[in-house]
PDB file of C-alpha atoms in Angstrom:
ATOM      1  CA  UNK A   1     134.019  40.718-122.962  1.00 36.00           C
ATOM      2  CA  UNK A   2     130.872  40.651-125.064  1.00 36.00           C
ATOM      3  CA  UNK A   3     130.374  41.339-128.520  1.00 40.00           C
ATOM      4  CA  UNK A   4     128.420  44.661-127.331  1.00 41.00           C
ATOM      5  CA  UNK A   5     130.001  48.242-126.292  1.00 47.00           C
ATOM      6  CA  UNK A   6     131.026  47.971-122.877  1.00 51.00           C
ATOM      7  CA  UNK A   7     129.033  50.427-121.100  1.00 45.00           C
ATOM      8  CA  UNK A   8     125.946  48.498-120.792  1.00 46.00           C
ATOM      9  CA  UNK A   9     122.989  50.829-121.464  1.00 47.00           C
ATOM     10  CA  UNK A  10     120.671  49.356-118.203  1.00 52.00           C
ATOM     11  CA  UNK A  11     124.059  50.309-115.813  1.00 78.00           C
ATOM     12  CA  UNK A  12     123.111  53.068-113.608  1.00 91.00           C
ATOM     13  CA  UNK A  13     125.636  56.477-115.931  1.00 93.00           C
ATOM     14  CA  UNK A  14     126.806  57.552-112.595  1.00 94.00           C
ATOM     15  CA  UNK A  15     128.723  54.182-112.552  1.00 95.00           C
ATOM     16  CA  UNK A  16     129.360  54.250-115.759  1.00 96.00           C
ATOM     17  CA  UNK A  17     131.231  57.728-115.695  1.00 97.00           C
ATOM     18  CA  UNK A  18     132.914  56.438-112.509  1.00 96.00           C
ATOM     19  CA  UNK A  19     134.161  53.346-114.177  1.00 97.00           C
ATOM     20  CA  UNK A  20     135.743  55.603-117.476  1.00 98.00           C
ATOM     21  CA  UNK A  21     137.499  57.595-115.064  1.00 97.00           C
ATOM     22  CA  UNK A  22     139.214  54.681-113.297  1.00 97.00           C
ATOM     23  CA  UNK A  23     140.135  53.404-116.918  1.00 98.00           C
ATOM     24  CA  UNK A  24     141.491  56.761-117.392  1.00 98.00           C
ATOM     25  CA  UNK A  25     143.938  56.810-115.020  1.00 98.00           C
ATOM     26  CA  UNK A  26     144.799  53.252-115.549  1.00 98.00           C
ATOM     27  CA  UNK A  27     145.497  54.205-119.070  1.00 98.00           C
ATOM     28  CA  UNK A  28     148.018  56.824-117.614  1.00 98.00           C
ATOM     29  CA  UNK A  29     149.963  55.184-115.301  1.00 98.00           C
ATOM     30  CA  UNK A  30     149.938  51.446-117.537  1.00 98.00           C
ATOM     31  CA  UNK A  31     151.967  54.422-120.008  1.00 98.00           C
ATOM     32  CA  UNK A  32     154.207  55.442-117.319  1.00 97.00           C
ATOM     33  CA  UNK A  33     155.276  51.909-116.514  1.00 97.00           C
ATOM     34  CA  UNK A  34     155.317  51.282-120.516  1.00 97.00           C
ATOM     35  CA  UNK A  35     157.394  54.214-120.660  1.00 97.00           C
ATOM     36  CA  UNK A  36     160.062  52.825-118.165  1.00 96.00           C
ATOM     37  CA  UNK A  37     160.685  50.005-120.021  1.00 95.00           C
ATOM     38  CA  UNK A  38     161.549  51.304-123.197  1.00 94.00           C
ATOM     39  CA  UNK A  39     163.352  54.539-121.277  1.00 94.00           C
ATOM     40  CA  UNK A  40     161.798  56.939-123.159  1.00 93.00           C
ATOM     41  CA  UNK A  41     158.043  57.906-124.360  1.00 92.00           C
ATOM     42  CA  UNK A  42     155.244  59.918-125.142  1.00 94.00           C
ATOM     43  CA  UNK A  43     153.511  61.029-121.736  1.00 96.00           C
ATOM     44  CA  UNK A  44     152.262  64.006-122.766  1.00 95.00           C
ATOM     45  CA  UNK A  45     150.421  62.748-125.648  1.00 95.00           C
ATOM     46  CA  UNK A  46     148.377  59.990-124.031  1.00 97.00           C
ATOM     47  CA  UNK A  47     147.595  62.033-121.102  1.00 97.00           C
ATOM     48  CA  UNK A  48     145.619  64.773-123.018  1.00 97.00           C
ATOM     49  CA  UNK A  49     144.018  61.768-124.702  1.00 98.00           C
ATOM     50  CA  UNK A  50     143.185  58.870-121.771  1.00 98.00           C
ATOM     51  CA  UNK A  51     139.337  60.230-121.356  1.00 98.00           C
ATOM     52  CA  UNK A  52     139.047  60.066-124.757  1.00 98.00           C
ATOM     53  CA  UNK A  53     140.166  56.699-125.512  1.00 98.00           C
ATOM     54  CA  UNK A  54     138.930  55.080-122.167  1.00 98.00           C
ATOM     55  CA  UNK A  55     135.416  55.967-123.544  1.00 98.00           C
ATOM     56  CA  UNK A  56     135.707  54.858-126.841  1.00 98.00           C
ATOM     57  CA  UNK A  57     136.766  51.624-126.169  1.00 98.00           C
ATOM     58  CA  UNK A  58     135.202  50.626-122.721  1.00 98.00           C
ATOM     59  CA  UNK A  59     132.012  52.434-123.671  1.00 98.00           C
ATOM     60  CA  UNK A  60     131.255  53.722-126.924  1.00 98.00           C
ATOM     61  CA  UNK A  61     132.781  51.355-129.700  1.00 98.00           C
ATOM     62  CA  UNK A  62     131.034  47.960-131.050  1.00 98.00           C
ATOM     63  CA  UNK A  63     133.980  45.561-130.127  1.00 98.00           C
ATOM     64  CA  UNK A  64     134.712  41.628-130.304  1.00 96.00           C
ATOM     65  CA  UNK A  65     138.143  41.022-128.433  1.00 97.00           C
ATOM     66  CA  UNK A  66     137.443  37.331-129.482  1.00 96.00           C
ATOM     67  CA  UNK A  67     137.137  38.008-133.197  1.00 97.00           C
ATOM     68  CA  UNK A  68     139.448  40.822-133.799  1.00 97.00           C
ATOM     69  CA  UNK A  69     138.415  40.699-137.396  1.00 96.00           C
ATOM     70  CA  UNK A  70     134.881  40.875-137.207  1.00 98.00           C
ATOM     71  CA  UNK A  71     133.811  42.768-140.361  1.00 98.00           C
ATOM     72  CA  UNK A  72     131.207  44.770-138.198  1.00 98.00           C
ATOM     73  CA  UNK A  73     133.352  46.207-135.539  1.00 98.00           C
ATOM     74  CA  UNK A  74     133.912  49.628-135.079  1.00 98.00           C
ATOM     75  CA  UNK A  75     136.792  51.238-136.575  1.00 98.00           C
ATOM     76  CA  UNK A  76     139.185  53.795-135.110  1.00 98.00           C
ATOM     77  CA  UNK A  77     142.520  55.224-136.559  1.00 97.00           C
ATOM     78  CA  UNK A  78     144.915  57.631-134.916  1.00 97.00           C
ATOM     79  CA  UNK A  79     146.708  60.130-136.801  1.00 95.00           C
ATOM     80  CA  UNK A  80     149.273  60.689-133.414  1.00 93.00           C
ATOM     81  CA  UNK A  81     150.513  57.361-133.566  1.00 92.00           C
ATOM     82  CA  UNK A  82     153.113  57.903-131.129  1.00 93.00           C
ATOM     83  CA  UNK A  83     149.909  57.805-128.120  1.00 95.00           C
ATOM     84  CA  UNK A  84     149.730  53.888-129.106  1.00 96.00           C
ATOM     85  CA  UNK A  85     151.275  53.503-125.729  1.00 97.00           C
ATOM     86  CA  UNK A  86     148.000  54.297-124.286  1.00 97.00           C
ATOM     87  CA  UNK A  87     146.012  51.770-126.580  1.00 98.00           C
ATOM     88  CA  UNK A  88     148.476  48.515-125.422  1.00 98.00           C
ATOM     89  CA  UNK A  89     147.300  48.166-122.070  1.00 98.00           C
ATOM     90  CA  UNK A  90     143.617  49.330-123.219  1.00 98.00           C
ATOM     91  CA  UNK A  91     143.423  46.361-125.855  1.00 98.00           C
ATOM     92  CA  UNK A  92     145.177  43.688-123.351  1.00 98.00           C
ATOM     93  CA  UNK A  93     142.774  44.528-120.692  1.00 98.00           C
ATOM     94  CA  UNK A  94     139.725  43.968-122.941  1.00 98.00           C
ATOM     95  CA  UNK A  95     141.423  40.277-123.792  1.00 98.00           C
ATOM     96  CA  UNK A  96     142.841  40.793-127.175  1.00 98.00           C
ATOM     97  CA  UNK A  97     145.699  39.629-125.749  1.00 98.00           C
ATOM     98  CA  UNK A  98     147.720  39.198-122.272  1.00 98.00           C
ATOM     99  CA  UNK A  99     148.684  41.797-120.114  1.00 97.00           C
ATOM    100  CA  UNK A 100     151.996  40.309-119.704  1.00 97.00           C
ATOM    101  CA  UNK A 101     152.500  40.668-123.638  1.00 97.00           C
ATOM    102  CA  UNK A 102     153.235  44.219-122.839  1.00 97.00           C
ATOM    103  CA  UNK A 103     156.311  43.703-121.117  1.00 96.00           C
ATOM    104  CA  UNK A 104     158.772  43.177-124.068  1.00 96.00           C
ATOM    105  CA  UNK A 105     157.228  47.066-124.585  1.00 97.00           C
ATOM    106  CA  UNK A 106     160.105  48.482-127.303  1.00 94.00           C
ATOM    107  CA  UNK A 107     162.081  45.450-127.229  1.00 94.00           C
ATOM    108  CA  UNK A 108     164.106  44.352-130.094  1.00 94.00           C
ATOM    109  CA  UNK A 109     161.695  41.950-132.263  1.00 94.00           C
ATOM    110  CA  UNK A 110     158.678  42.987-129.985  1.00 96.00           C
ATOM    111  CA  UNK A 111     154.929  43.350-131.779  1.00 96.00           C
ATOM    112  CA  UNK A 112     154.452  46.284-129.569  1.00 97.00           C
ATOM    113  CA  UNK A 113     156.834  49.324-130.835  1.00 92.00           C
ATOM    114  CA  UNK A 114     156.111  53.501-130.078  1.00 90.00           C
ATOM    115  CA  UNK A 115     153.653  53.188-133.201  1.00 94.00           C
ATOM    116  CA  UNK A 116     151.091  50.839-133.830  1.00 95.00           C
ATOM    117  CA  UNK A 117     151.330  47.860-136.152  1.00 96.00           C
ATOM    118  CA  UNK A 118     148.131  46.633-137.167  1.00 97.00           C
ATOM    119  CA  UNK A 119     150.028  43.348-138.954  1.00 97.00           C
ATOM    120  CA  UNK A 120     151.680  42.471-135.332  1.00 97.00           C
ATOM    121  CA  UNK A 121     148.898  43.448-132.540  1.00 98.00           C
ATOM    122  CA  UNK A 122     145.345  42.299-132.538  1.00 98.00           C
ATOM    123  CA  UNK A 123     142.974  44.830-132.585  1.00 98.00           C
ATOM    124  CA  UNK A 124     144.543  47.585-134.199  1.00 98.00           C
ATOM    125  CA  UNK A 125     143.560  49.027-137.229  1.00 97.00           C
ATOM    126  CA  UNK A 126     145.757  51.203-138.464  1.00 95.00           C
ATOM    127  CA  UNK A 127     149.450  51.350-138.562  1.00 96.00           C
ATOM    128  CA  UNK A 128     150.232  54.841-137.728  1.00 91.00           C
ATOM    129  CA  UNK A 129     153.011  57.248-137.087  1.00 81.00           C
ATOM    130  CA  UNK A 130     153.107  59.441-140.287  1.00 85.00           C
ATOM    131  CA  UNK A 131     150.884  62.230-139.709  1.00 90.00           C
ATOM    132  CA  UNK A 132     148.225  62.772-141.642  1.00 94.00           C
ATOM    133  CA  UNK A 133     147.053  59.596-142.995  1.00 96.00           C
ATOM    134  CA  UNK A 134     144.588  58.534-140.469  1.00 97.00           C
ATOM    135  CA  UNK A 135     141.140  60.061-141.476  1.00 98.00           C
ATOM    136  CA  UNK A 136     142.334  59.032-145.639  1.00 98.00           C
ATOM    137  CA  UNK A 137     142.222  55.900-144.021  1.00 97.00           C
ATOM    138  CA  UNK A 138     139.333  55.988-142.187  1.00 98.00           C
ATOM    139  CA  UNK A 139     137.614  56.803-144.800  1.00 98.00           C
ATOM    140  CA  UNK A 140     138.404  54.261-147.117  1.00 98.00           C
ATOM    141  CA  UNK A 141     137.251  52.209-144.470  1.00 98.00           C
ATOM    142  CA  UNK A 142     133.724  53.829-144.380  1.00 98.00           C
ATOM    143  CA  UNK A 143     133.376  53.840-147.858  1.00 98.00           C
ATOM    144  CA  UNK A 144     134.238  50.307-148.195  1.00 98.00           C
ATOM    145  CA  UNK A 145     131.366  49.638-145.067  1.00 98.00           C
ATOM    146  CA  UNK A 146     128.992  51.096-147.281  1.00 97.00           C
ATOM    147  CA  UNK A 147     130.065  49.227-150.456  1.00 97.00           C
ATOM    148  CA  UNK A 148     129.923  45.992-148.665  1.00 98.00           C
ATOM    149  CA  UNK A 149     126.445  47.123-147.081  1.00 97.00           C
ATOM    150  CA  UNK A 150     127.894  47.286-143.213  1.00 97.00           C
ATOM    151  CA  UNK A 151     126.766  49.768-140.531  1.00 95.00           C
ATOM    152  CA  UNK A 152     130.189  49.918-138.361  1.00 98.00           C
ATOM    153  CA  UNK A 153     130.883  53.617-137.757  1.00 98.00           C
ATOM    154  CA  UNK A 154     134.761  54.977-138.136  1.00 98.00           C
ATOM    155  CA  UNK A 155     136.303  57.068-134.884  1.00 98.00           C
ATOM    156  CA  UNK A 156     139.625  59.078-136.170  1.00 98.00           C
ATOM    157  CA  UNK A 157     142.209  60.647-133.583  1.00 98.00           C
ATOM    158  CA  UNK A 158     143.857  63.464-134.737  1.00 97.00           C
ATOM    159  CA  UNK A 159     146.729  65.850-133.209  1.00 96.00           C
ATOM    160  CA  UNK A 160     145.454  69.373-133.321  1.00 97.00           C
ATOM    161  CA  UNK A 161     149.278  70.101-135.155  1.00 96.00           C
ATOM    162  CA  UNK A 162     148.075  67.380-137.834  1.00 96.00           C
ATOM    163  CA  UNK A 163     145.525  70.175-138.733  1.00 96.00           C
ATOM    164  CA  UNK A 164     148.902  71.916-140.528  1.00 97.00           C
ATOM    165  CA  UNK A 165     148.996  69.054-142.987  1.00 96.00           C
ATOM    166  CA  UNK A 166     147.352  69.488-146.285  1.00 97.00           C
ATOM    167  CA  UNK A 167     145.865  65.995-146.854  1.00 97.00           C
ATOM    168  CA  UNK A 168     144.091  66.078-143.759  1.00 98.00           C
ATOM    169  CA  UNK A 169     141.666  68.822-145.739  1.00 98.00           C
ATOM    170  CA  UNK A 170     141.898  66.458-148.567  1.00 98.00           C
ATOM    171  CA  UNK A 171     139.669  64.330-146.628  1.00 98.00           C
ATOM    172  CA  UNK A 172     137.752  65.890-145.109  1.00 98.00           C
ATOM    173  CA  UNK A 173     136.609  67.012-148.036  1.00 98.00           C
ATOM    174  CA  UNK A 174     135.776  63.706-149.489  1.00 98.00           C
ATOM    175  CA  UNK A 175     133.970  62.553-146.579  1.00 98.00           C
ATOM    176  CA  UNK A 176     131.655  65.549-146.792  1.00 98.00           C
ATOM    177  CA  UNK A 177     131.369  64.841-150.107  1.00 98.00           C
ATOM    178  CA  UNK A 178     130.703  61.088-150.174  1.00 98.00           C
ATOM    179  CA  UNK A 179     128.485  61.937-147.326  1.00 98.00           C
ATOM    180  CA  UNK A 180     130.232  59.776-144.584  1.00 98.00           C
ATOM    181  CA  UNK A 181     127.972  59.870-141.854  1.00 98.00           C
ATOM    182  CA  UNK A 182     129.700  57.097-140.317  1.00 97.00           C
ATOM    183  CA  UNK A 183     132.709  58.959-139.962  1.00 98.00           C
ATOM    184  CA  UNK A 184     133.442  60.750-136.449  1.00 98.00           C
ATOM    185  CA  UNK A 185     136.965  62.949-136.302  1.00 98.00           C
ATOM    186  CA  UNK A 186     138.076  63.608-133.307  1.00 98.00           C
ATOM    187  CA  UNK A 187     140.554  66.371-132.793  1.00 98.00           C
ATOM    188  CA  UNK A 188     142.683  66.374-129.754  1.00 98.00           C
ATOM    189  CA  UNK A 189     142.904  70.133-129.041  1.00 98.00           C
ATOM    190  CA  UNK A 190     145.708  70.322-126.672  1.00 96.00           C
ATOM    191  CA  UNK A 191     147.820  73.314-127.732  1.00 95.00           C
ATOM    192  CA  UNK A 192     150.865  71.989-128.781  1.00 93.00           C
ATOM    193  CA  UNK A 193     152.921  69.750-131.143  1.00 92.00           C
ATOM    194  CA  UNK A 194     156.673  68.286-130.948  1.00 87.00           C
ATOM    195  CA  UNK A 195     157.982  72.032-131.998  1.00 89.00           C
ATOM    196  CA  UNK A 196     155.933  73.848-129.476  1.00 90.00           C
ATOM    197  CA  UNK A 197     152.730  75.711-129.367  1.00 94.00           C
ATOM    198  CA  UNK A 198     150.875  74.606-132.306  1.00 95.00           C
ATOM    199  CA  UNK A 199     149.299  78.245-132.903  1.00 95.00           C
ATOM    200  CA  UNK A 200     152.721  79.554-132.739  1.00 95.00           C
ATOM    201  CA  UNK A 201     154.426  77.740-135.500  1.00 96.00           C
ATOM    202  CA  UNK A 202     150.552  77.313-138.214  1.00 97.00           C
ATOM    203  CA  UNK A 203     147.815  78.878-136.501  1.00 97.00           C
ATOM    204  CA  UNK A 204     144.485  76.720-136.885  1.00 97.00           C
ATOM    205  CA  UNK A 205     141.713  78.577-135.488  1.00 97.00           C
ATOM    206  CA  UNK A 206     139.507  79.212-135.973  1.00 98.00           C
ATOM    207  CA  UNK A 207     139.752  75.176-136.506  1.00 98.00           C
ATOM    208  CA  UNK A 208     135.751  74.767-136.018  1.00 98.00           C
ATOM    209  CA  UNK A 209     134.650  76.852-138.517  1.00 98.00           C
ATOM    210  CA  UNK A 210     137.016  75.928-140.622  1.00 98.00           C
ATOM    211  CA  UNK A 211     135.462  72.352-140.360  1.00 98.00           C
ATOM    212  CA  UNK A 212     132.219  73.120-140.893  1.00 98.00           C
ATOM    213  CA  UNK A 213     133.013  75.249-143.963  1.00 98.00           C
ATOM    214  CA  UNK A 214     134.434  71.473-145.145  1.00 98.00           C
ATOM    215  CA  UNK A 215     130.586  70.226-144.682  1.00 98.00           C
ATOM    216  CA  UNK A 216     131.219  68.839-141.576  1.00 98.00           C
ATOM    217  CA  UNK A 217     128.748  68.840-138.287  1.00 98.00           C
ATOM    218  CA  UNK A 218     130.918  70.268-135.334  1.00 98.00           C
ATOM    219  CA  UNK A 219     131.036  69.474-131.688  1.00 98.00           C
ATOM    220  CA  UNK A 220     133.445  70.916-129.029  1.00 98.00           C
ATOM    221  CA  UNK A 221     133.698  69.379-125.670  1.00 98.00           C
ATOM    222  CA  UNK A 222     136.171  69.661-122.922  1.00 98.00           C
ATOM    223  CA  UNK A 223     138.077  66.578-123.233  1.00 98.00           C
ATOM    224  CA  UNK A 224     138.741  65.741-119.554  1.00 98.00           C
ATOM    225  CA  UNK A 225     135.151  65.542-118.788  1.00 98.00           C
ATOM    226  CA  UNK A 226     134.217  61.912-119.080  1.00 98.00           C
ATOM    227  CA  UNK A 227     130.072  62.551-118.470  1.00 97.00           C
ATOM    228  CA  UNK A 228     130.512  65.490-121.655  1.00 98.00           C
ATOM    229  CA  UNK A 229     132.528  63.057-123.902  1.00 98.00           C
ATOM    230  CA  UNK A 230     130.558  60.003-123.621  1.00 98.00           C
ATOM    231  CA  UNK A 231     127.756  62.258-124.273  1.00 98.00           C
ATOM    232  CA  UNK A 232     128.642  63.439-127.389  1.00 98.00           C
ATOM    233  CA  UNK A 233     130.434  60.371-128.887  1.00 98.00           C
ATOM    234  CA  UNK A 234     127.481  58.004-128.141  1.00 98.00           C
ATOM    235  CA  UNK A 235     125.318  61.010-129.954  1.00 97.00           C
ATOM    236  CA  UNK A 236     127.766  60.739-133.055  1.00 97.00           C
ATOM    237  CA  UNK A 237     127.668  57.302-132.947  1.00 97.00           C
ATOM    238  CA  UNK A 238     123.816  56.345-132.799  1.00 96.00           C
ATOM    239  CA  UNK A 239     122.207  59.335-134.623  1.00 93.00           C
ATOM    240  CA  UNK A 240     119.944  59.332-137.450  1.00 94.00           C
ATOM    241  CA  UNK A 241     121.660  58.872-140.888  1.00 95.00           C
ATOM    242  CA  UNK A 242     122.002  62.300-142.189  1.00 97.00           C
ATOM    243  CA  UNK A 243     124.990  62.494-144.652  1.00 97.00           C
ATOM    244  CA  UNK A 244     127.020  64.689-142.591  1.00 98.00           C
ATOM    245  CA  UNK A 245     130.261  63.300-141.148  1.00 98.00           C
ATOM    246  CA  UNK A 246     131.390  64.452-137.405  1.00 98.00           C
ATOM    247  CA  UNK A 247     134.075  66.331-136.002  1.00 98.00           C
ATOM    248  CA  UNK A 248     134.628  66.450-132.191  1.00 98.00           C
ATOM    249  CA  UNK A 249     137.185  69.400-131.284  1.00 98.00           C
ATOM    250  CA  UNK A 250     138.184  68.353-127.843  1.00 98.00           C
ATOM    251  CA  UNK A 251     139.533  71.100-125.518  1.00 98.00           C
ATOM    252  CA  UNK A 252     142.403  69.069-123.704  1.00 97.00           C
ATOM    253  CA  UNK A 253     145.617  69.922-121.575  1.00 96.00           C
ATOM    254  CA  UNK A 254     148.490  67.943-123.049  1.00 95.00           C
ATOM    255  CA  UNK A 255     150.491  65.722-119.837  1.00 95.00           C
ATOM    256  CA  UNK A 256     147.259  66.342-118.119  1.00 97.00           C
ATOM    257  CA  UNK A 257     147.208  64.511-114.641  1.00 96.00           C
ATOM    258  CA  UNK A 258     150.604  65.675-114.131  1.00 96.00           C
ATOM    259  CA  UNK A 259     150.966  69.110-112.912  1.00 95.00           C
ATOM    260  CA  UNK A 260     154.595  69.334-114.150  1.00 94.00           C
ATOM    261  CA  UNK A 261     153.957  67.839-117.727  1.00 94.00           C
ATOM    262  CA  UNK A 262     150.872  70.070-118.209  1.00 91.00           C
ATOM    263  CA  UNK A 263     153.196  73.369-117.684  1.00 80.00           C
ATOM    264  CA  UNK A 264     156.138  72.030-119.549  1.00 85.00           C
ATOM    265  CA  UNK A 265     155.668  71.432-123.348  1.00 80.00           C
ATOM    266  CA  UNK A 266     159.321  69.509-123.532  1.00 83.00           C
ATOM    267  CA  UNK A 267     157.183  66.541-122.246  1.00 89.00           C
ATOM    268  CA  UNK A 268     156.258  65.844-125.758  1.00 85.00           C
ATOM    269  CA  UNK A 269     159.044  63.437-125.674  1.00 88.00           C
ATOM    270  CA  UNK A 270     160.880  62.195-122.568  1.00 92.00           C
ATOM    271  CA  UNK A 271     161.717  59.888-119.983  1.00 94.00           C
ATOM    272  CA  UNK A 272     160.979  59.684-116.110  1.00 95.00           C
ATOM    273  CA  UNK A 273     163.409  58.267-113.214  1.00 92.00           C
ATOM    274  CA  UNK A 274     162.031  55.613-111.579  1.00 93.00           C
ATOM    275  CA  UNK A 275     161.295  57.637-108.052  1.00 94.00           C
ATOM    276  CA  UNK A 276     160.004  60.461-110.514  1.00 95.00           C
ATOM    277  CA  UNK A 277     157.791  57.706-111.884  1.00 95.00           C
ATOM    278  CA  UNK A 278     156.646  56.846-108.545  1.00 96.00           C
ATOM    279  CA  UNK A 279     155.906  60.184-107.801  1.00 96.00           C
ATOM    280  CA  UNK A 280     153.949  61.350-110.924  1.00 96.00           C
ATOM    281  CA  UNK A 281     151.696  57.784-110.723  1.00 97.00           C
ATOM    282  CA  UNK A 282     150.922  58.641-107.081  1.00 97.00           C
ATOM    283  CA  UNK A 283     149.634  62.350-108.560  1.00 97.00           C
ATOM    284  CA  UNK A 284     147.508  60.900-111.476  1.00 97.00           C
ATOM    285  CA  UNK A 285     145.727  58.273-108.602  1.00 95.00           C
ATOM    286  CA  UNK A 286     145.487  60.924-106.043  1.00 91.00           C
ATOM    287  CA  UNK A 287     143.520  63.053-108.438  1.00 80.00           C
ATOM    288  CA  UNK A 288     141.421  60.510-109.193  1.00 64.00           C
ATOM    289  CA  UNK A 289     140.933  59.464-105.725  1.00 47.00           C
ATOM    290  CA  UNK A 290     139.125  62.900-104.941  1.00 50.00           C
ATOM    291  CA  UNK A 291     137.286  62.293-107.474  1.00 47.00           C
ATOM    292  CA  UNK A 292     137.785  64.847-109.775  1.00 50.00           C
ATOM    293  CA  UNK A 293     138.380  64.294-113.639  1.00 53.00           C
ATOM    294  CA  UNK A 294     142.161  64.391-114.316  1.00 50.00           C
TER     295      UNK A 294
END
């Protein structure tokens, strides 16, 4: 990999799209055969999120796999830490480390654990898994961009149930008011949270007003459409300086790709047999082999 995104602007977008949505699905079913190893997981929560990711990081994001480090790279943070089973196999594939790295997945003394460690795994920013710290974070990272006179933008992941926690407003507050234009939210809208329908237990809506009314520009996409959400996160990323941080409410079905998961909300947590493995990875490929975005 190059030091560039990874969808090359002179590509044809058609291929582009094509090549997100194959990522997409390989970011599901790497998390199903993550998932069997450590015999229990977070489907559900990478599922409603694989578009999203896959086009961040294969298409949207500055990233050097060869110098982790780099002081210009993008940023991204992710308030649901327990989706990091979706980033491994995203990160090995772009050769910040080996694929086979993954398979000590949830093993005793292994780097790679149901949250992230950004002191154990190359290429991850933020150690997450307490919700609600992610877009604090981010933004100190902006804010220290700016102090240190860097242009990398920030990309922040948040569970539409973190929207229930108080610090959350906290910042976005101060990014509105430091005028983090660098900063891009993203809010995984997928209707429900470990206790069950996130309306149900703290309403949020009407969630984009009550963004904007935070000094925030606001963007809702449907999440599962790959041509939609590369179109607004390369916007986000490349417009004008302005002094108005982003948030991108993303309309998403949590297990989605799995007809079951999508229906049942227990999925938030679980574990699949081995022949119900099989079974749901043959679904999430077969949906992707007509073509249509899962």
């Amino acid at each position: 990999m190059n030091d560039t995104p990874h969808g090359d602007a002179g590509t044809d977008p058609a291929e582009v799209v094509a090549r997100l949505r194959d990522r997409a699905t390989f970011i599901r079913t790497e998390t199903v055969r993550l998932i069997e190893i450590a015999k229990v997981g977070h489907y559900s929560s990478v599922f409603s999120a694989a578009e999203i990711l896959a086009t961040l990081y294969y298409d949207v994001m500055h990233l050097t796999p060869e110098r982790p480090d780099d002081p210009d790279r993008d940023r991204f943070t992710i308030g649901k830490g327990h989706a990091a089973v979706g980033m491994y196999p995203i990160l090995a594939d772009l050769g910040y480390y080996p694929m086979s790295a993954l398979d000590t997945y949830a093993h005793l003394g292994s780097a790679f654990g149901d949250h992230p460690d950004m002191t154990k795994i190359p290429g991850i920013d933020f150690s997450s898994g307490s919700i609600g710290h992610a877009l604090s974070n981010g933004i100190g990272m902006a804010l220290a961009g700016r102090m240190e006179g860097r242009d990398f933008s920030v990309f922040v992941m948040l569970g539409d149930g973190e929207m229930q926690e108080g610090q959350v407003w906290e910042a976005a507050m101060s990014a509105a008011h430091h005028k983090l234009d660098r900063v891009v939210a993203i809010v995984d809208r997928n209707g429900f949270q470990l206790d069950g329908e996130v309306d149900d237990i703290i309403g949020i809506e009407p969630i984009a007003e009550k963004w904007r009314a935070f000094g925030w520009r606001v963007v809702e996409v449907d999440g599962h459409d790959v041509e939609a959400v590369r179109a607004v996160l390369r916007e986000a990323k490349h417009r004008e300086p302005d002094g108005v941080p982003t948030c991108v409410i993303a309309r998403t079905s949590k297990g989605k790709g799995v007809a079951y998961m999508e229906e049942e909300p227990g999925w938030h947590l679980g574990y699949l047999a081995p022949q119900d493995a099989e079974r749901a990875v043959a679904e999430i490929r077969n949906t992707k082999t007509k073509g249509a975005d899962v």
